[in-house]
mmCIF file of C-alpha atoms and ligand atoms in Angstrom:
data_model
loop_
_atom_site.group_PDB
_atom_site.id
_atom_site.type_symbol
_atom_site.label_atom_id
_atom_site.label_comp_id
_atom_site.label_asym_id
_atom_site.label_seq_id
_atom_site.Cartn_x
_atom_site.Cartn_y
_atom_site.Cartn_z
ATOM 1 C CA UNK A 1 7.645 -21.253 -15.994
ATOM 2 C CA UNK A 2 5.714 -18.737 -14.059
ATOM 3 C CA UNK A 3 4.378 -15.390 -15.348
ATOM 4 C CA UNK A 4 6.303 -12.717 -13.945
ATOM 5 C CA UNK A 5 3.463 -10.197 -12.999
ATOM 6 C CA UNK A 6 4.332 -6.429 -14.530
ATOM 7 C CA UNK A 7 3.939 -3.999 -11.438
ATOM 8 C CA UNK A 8 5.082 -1.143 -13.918
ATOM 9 C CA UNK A 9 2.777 -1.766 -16.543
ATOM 10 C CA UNK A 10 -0.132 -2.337 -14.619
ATOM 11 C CA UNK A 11 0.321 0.701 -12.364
ATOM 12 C CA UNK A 12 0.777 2.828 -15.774
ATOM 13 C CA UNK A 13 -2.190 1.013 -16.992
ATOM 14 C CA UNK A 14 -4.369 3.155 -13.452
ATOM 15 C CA UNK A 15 -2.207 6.010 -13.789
ATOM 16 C CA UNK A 16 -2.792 6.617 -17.382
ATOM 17 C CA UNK A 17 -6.836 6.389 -16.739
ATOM 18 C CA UNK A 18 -5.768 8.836 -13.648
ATOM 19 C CA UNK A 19 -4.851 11.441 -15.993
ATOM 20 C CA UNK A 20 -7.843 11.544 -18.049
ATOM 21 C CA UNK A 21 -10.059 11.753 -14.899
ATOM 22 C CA UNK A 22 -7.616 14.575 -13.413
ATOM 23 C CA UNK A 23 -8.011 16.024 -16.701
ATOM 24 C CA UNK A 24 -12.127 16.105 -16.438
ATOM 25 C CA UNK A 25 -11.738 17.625 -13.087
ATOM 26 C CA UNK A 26 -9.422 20.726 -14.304
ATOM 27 C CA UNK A 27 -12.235 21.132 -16.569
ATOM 28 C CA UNK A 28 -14.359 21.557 -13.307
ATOM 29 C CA UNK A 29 -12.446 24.156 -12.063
ATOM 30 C CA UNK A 30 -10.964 21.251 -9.607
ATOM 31 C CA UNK A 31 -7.556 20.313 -9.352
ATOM 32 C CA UNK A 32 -6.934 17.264 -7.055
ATOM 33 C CA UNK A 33 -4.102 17.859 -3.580
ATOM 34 C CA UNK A 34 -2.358 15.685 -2.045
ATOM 35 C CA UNK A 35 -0.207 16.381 1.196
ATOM 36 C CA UNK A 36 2.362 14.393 2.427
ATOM 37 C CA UNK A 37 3.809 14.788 6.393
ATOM 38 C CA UNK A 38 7.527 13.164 7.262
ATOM 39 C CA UNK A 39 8.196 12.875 10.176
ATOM 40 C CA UNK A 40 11.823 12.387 11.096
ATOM 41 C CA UNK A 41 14.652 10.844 9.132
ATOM 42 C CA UNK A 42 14.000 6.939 7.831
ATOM 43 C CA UNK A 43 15.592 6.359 4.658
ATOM 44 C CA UNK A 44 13.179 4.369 2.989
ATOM 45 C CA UNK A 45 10.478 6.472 3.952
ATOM 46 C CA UNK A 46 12.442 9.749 2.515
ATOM 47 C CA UNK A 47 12.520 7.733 -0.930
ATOM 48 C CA UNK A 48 8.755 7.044 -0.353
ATOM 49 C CA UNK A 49 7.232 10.346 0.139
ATOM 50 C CA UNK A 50 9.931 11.750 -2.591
ATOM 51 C CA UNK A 51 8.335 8.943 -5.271
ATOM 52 C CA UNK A 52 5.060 10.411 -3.898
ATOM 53 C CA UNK A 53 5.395 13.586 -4.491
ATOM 54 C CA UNK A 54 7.165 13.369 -7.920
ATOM 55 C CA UNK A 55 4.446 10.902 -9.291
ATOM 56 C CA UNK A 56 1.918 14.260 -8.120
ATOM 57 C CA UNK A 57 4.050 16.117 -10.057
ATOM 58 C CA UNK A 58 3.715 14.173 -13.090
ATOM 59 C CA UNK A 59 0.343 13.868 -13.102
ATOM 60 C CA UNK A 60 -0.198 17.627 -12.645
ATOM 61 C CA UNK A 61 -1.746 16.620 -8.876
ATOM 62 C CA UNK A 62 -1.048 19.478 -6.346
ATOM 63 C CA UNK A 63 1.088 18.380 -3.543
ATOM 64 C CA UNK A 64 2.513 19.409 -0.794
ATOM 65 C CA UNK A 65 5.147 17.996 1.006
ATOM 66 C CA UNK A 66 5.498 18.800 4.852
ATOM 67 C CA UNK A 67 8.762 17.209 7.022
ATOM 68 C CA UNK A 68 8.795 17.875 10.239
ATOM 69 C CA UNK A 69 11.934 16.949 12.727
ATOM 70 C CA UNK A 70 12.646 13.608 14.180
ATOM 71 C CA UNK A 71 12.396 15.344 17.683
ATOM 72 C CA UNK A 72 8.823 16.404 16.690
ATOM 73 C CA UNK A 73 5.788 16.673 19.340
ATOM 74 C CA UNK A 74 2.467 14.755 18.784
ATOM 75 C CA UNK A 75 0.828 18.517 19.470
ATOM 76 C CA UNK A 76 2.789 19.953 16.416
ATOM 77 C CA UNK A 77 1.890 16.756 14.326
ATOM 78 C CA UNK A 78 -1.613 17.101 14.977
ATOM 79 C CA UNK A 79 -1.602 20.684 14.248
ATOM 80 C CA UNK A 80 -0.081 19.997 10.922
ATOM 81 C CA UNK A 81 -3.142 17.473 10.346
ATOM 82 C CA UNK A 82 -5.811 19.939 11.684
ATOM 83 C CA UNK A 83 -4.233 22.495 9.633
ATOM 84 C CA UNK A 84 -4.386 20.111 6.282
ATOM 85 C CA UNK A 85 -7.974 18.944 7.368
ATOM 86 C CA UNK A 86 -8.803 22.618 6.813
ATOM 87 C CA UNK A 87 -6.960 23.193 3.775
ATOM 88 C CA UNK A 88 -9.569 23.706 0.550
ATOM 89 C CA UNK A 89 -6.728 23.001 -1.773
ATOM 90 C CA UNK A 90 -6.027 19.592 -0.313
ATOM 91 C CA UNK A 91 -7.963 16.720 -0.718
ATOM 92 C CA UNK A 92 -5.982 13.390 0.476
ATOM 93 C CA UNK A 93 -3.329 13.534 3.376
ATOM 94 C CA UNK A 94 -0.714 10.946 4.199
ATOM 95 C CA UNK A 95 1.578 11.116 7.331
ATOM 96 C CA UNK A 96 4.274 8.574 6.152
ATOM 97 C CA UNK A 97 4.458 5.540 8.994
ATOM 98 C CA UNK A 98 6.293 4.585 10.799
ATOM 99 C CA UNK A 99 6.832 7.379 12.774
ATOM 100 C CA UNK A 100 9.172 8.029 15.530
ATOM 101 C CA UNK A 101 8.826 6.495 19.037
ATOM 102 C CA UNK A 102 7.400 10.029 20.477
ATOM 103 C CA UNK A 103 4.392 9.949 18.106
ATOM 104 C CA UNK A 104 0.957 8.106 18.887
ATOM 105 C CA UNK A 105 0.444 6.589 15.321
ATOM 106 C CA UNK A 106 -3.290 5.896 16.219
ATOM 107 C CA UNK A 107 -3.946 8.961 17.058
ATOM 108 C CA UNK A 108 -2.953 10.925 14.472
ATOM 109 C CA UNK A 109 -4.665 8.443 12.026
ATOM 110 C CA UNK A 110 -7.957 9.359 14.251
ATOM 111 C CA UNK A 111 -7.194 13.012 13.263
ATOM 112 C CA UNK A 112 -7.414 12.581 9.946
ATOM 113 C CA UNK A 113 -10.709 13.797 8.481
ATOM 114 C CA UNK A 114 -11.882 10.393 7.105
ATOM 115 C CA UNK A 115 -12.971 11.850 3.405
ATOM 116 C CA UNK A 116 -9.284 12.904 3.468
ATOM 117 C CA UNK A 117 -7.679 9.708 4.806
ATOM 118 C CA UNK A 118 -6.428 8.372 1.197
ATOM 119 C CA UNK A 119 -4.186 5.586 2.929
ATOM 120 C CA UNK A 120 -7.623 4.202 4.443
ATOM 121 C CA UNK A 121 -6.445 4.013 7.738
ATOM 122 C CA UNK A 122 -8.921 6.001 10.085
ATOM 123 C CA UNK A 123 -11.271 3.910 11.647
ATOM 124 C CA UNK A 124 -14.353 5.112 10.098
ATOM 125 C CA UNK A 125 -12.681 3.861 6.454
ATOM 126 C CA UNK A 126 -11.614 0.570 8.100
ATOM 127 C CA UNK A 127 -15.201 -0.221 9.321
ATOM 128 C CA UNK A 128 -16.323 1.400 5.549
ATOM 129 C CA UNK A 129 -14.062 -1.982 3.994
ATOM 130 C CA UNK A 130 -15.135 -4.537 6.037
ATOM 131 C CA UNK A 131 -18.800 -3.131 5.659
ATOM 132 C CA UNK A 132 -17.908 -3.320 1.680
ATOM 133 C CA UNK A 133 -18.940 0.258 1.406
ATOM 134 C CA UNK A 134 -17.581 1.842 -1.445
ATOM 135 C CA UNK A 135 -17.932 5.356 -0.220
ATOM 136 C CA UNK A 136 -14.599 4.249 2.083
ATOM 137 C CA UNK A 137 -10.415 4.123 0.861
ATOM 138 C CA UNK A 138 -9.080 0.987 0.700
ATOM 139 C CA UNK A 139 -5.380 1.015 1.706
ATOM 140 C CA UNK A 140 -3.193 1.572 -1.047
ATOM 141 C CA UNK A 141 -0.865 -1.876 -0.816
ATOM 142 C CA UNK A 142 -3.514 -4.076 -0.580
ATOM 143 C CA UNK A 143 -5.735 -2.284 -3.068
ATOM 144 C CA UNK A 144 -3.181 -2.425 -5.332
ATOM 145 C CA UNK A 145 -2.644 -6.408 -5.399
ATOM 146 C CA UNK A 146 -5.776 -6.686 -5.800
ATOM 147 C CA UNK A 147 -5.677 -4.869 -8.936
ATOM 148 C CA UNK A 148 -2.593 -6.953 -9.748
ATOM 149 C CA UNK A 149 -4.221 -10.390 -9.614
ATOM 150 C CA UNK A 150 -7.548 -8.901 -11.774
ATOM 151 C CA UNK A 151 -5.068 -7.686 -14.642
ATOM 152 C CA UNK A 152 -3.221 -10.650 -14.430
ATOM 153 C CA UNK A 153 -6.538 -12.705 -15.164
ATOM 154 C CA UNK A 154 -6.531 -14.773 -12.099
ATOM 155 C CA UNK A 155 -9.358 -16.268 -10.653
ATOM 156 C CA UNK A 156 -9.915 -15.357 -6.307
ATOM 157 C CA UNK A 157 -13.368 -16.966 -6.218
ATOM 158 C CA UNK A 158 -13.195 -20.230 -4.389
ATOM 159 C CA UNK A 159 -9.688 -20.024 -4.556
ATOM 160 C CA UNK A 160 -7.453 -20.727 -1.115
ATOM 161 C CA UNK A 161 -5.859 -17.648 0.107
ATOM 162 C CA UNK A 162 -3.243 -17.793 2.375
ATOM 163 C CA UNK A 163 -2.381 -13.754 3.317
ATOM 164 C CA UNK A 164 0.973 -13.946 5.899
ATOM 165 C CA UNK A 165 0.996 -11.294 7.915
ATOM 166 C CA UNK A 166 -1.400 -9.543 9.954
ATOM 167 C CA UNK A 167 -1.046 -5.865 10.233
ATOM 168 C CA UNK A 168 -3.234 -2.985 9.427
ATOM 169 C CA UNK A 169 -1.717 -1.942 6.355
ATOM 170 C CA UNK A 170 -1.325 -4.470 4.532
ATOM 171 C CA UNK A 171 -2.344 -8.332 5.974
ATOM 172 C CA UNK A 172 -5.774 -7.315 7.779
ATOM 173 C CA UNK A 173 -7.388 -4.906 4.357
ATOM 174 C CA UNK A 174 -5.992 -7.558 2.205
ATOM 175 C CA UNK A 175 -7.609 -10.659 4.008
ATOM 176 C CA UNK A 176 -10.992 -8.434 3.824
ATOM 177 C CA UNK A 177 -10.777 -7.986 -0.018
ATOM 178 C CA UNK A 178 -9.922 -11.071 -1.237
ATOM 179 C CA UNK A 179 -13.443 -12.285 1.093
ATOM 180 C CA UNK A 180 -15.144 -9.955 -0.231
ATOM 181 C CA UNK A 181 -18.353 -10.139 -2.238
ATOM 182 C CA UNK A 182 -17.187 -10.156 -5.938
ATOM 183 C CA UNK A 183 -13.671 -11.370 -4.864
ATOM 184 C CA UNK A 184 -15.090 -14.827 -2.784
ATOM 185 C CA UNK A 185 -11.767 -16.562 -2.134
ATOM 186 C CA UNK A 186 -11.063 -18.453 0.902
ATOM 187 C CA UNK A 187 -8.718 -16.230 2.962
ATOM 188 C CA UNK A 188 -6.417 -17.718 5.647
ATOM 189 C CA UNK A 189 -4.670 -15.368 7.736
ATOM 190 C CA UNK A 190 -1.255 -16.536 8.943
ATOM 191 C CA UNK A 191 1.543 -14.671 11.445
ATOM 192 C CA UNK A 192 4.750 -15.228 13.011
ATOM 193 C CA UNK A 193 2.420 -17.151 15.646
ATOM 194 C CA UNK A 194 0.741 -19.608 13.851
ATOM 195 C CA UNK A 195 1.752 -23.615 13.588
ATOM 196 C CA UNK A 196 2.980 -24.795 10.921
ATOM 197 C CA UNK A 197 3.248 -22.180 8.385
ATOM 198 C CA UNK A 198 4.697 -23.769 5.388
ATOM 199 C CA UNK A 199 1.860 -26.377 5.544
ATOM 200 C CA UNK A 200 -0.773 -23.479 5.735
ATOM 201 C CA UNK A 201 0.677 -22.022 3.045
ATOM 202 C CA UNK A 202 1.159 -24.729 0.699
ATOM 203 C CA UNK A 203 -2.569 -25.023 1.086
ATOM 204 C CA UNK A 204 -2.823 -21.351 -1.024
ATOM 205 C CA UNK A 205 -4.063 -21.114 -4.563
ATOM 206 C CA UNK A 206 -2.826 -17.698 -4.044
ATOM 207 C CA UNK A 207 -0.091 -16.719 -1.226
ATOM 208 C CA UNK A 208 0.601 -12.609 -0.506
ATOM 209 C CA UNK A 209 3.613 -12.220 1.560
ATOM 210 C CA UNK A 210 3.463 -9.252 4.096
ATOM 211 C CA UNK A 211 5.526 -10.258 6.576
ATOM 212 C CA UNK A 212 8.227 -7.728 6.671
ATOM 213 C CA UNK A 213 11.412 -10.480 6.442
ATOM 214 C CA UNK A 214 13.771 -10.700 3.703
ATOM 215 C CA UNK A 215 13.396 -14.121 1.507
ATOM 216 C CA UNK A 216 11.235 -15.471 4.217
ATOM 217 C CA UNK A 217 8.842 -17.656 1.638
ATOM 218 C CA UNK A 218 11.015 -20.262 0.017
ATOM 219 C CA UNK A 219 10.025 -23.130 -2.182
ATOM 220 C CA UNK A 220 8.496 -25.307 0.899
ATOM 221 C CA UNK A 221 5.935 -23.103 1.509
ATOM 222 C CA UNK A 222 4.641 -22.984 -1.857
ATOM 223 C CA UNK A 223 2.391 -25.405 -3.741
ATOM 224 C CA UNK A 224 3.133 -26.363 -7.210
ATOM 225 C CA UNK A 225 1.259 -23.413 -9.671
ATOM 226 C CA UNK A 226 0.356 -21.242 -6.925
ATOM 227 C CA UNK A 227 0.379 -17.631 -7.550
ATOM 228 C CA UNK A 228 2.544 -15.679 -5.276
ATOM 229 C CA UNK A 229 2.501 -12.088 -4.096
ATOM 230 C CA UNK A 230 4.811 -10.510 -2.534
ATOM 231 C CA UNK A 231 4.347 -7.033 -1.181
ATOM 232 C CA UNK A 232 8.169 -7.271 0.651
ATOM 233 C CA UNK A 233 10.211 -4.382 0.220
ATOM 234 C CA UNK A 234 13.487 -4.928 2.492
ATOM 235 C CA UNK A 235 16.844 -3.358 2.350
ATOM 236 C CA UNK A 236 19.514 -6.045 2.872
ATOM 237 C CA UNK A 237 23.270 -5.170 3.136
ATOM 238 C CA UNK A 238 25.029 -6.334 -0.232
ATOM 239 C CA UNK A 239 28.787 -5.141 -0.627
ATOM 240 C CA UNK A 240 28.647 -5.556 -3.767
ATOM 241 C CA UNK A 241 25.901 -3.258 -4.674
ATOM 242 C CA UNK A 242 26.898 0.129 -5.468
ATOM 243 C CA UNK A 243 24.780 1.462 -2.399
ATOM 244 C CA UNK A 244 25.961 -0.913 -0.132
ATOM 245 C CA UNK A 245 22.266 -2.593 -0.191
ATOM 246 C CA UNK A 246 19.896 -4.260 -2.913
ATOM 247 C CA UNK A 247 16.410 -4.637 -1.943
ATOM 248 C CA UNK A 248 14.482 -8.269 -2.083
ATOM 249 C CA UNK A 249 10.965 -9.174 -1.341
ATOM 250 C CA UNK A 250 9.598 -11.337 1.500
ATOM 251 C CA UNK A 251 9.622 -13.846 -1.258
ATOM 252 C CA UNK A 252 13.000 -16.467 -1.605
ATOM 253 C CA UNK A 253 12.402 -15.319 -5.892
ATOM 254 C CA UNK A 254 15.443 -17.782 -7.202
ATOM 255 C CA UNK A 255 13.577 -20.738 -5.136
ATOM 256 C CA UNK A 256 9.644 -19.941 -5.608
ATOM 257 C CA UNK A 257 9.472 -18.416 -9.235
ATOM 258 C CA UNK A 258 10.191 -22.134 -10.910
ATOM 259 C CA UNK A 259 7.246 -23.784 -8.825
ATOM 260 C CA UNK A 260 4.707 -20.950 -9.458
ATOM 261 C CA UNK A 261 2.237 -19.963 -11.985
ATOM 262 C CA UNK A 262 2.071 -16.607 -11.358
ATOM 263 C CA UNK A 263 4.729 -14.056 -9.328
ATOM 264 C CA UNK A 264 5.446 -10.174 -8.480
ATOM 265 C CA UNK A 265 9.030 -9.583 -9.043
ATOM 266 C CA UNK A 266 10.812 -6.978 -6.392
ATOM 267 C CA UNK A 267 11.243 -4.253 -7.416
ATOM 268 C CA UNK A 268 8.745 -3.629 -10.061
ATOM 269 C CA UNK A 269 5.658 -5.596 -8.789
ATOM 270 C CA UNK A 270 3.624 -4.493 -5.906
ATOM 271 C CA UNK A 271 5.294 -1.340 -4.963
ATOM 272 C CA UNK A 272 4.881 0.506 -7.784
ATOM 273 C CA UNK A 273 0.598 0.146 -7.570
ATOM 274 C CA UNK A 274 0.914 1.506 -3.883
ATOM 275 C CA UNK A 275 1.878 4.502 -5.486
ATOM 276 C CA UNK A 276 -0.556 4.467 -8.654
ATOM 277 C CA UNK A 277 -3.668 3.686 -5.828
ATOM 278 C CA UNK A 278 -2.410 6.168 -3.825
ATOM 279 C CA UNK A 279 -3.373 8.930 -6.923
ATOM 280 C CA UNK A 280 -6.251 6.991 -7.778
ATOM 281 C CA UNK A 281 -7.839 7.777 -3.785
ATOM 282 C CA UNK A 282 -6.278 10.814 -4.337
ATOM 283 C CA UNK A 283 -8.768 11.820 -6.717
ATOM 284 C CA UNK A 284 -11.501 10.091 -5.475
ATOM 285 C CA UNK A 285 -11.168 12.113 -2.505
ATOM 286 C CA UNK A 286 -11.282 15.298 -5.089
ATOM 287 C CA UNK A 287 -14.541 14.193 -6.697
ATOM 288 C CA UNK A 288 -16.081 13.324 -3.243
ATOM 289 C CA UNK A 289 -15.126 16.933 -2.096
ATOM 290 C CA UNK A 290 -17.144 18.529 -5.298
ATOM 291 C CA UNK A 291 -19.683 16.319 -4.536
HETATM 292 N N1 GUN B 1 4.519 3.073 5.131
HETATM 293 C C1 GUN B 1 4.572 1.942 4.376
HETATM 294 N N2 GUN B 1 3.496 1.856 3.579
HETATM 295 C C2 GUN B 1 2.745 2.960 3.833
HETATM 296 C C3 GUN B 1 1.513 3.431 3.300
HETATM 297 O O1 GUN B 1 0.862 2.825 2.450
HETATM 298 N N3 GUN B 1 1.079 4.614 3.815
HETATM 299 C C4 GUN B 1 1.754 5.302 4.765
HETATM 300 N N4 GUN B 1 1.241 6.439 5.206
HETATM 301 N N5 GUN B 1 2.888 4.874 5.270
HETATM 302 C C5 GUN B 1 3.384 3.709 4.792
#
């Protein structure tokens, strides 16, 4: 039977060394901000930025949370960036994506000042990970399976790695850290393009599923005691549930969890790191601002 991989435990393993480093930097005189900018209405980024800001709170990280209107301009978004770029007190900003259809995504990321971008999306931090500098932020999601797979004692080097899903936030940073010097697996990078996908993935010691599409991996894409992570978070309608939904993974669990070694459940696997790597570039971001 395969290991269920704790998401809570290991993001309360980082968040408890977060609060002794947030601790030494009060003692500087430096307490580590975080801002967050909504824009518009999406539900599931509302519960986000809320689970955000609350784990700031707990911590005793400043935040600040900024929503601006679904019928916002890219000038006023950009002003709210410039404004935070300026901002002493804040040392990591986030503008929750997606955004709506008015607002250049790129180009806000762009406006980010890059030793404030603790998502790791601005260019300069993207060229920073595939560099392997570690002055850079890695992005949150993929930083935080990463962490997953080292705490659950599995082994990336030489391993085959079969990441589906290509997109900047997840498939693309995660493909460069598992190659990365230290990590050494053998990264495969599959989409909604490629041939045969359930044969490319039952080639995968390890499989992360990013592809955005409720049970999508089932058992035939999975090789017998591969380890399986699945950074789905999807919203599927469920009358039964009290809110009309219940939320499932990119992963088919019932049909994959007997055949693999090692698995992130959903809820309680990857999402909850996004949030505890999110703090822990937070205050990176504080130290490198001291520094
Ligand atoms: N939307 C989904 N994941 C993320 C993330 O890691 N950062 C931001 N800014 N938006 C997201």
């Amino acid at each position: 039977m395969a290991t269920i991989i704790d998401g809570k435990k290991v993001a309360a393993d980082v968040l408890e060394k977060c609060a002794e480093e947030i601790t030494d930097l009060k003692s500087q005189g430096i307490t580590p901000g975080l801002a967050v900018v909504l824009v518009g209405e999406d539900p599931a980024s509302k519960v986000y930025v809320n689970s955000k800001v609350r784990k700031c709170g707990e911590l005793g990280i400043h935040s600040e949370k900024i929503v601006l209107s679904r019928e916002a301009t890219q000038e006023e978004v950009l002003e709210t960036v410039k404004n935070l770029n300026e901002n002493p007190r804040i040392h990591g900003i986030l503008v929750q994506s997606p955004p709506p259809p008015q607002i250049d995504e790129e180009a806000i990321v762009r406006a980010i000042d890059p030793a404030k971008d603790v998502d790791g999306f601005h260019p300069e931090n993207v060229a920073k990970l595939a560099l392997e500098d570690p002055t850079g932020f890695v992005p949150c999601t993929p930083a935080g399976c990463m962490e997953l797979l080292r705490s659950a004692g599995i082994k990336t080097s030489g391993a085959n790695a079969v990441v589906v899903g290509r997109s900047m936030i997840v498939g693309k940073p995660m493909a460069l850290l598992l190659m990365a010097r230290g990590s050494d697996a053998t990264v495969t990078v599959a989409h909604s393009r490629s041939k045969d996908l359930p044969g490319i993935c039952r080639q995968a010691d390890i499989i992360v599923a990013a592809v955005g599409r409720p049970e999508f991996i089932t058992d035939d894409y999975v090789k017998e005691g591969a380890v399986v992570i699945d950074v789905g978070i999807n919203r599927v309608d469920d009358a039964e549930a009290k809110k009309g939904y219940r939320l499932c993974g990119d992963v088919d669990y019932a049909s994959v969890a007997p055949k693999c070694s090692a698995i992130t459940p959903v809820p309680g696997g990857v999402g909850p790191m996004t949030i505890a790597l999110l703090m822990k570039n937070t205050i990176k971001a504080a130290r490198f601002a001291r520094a």
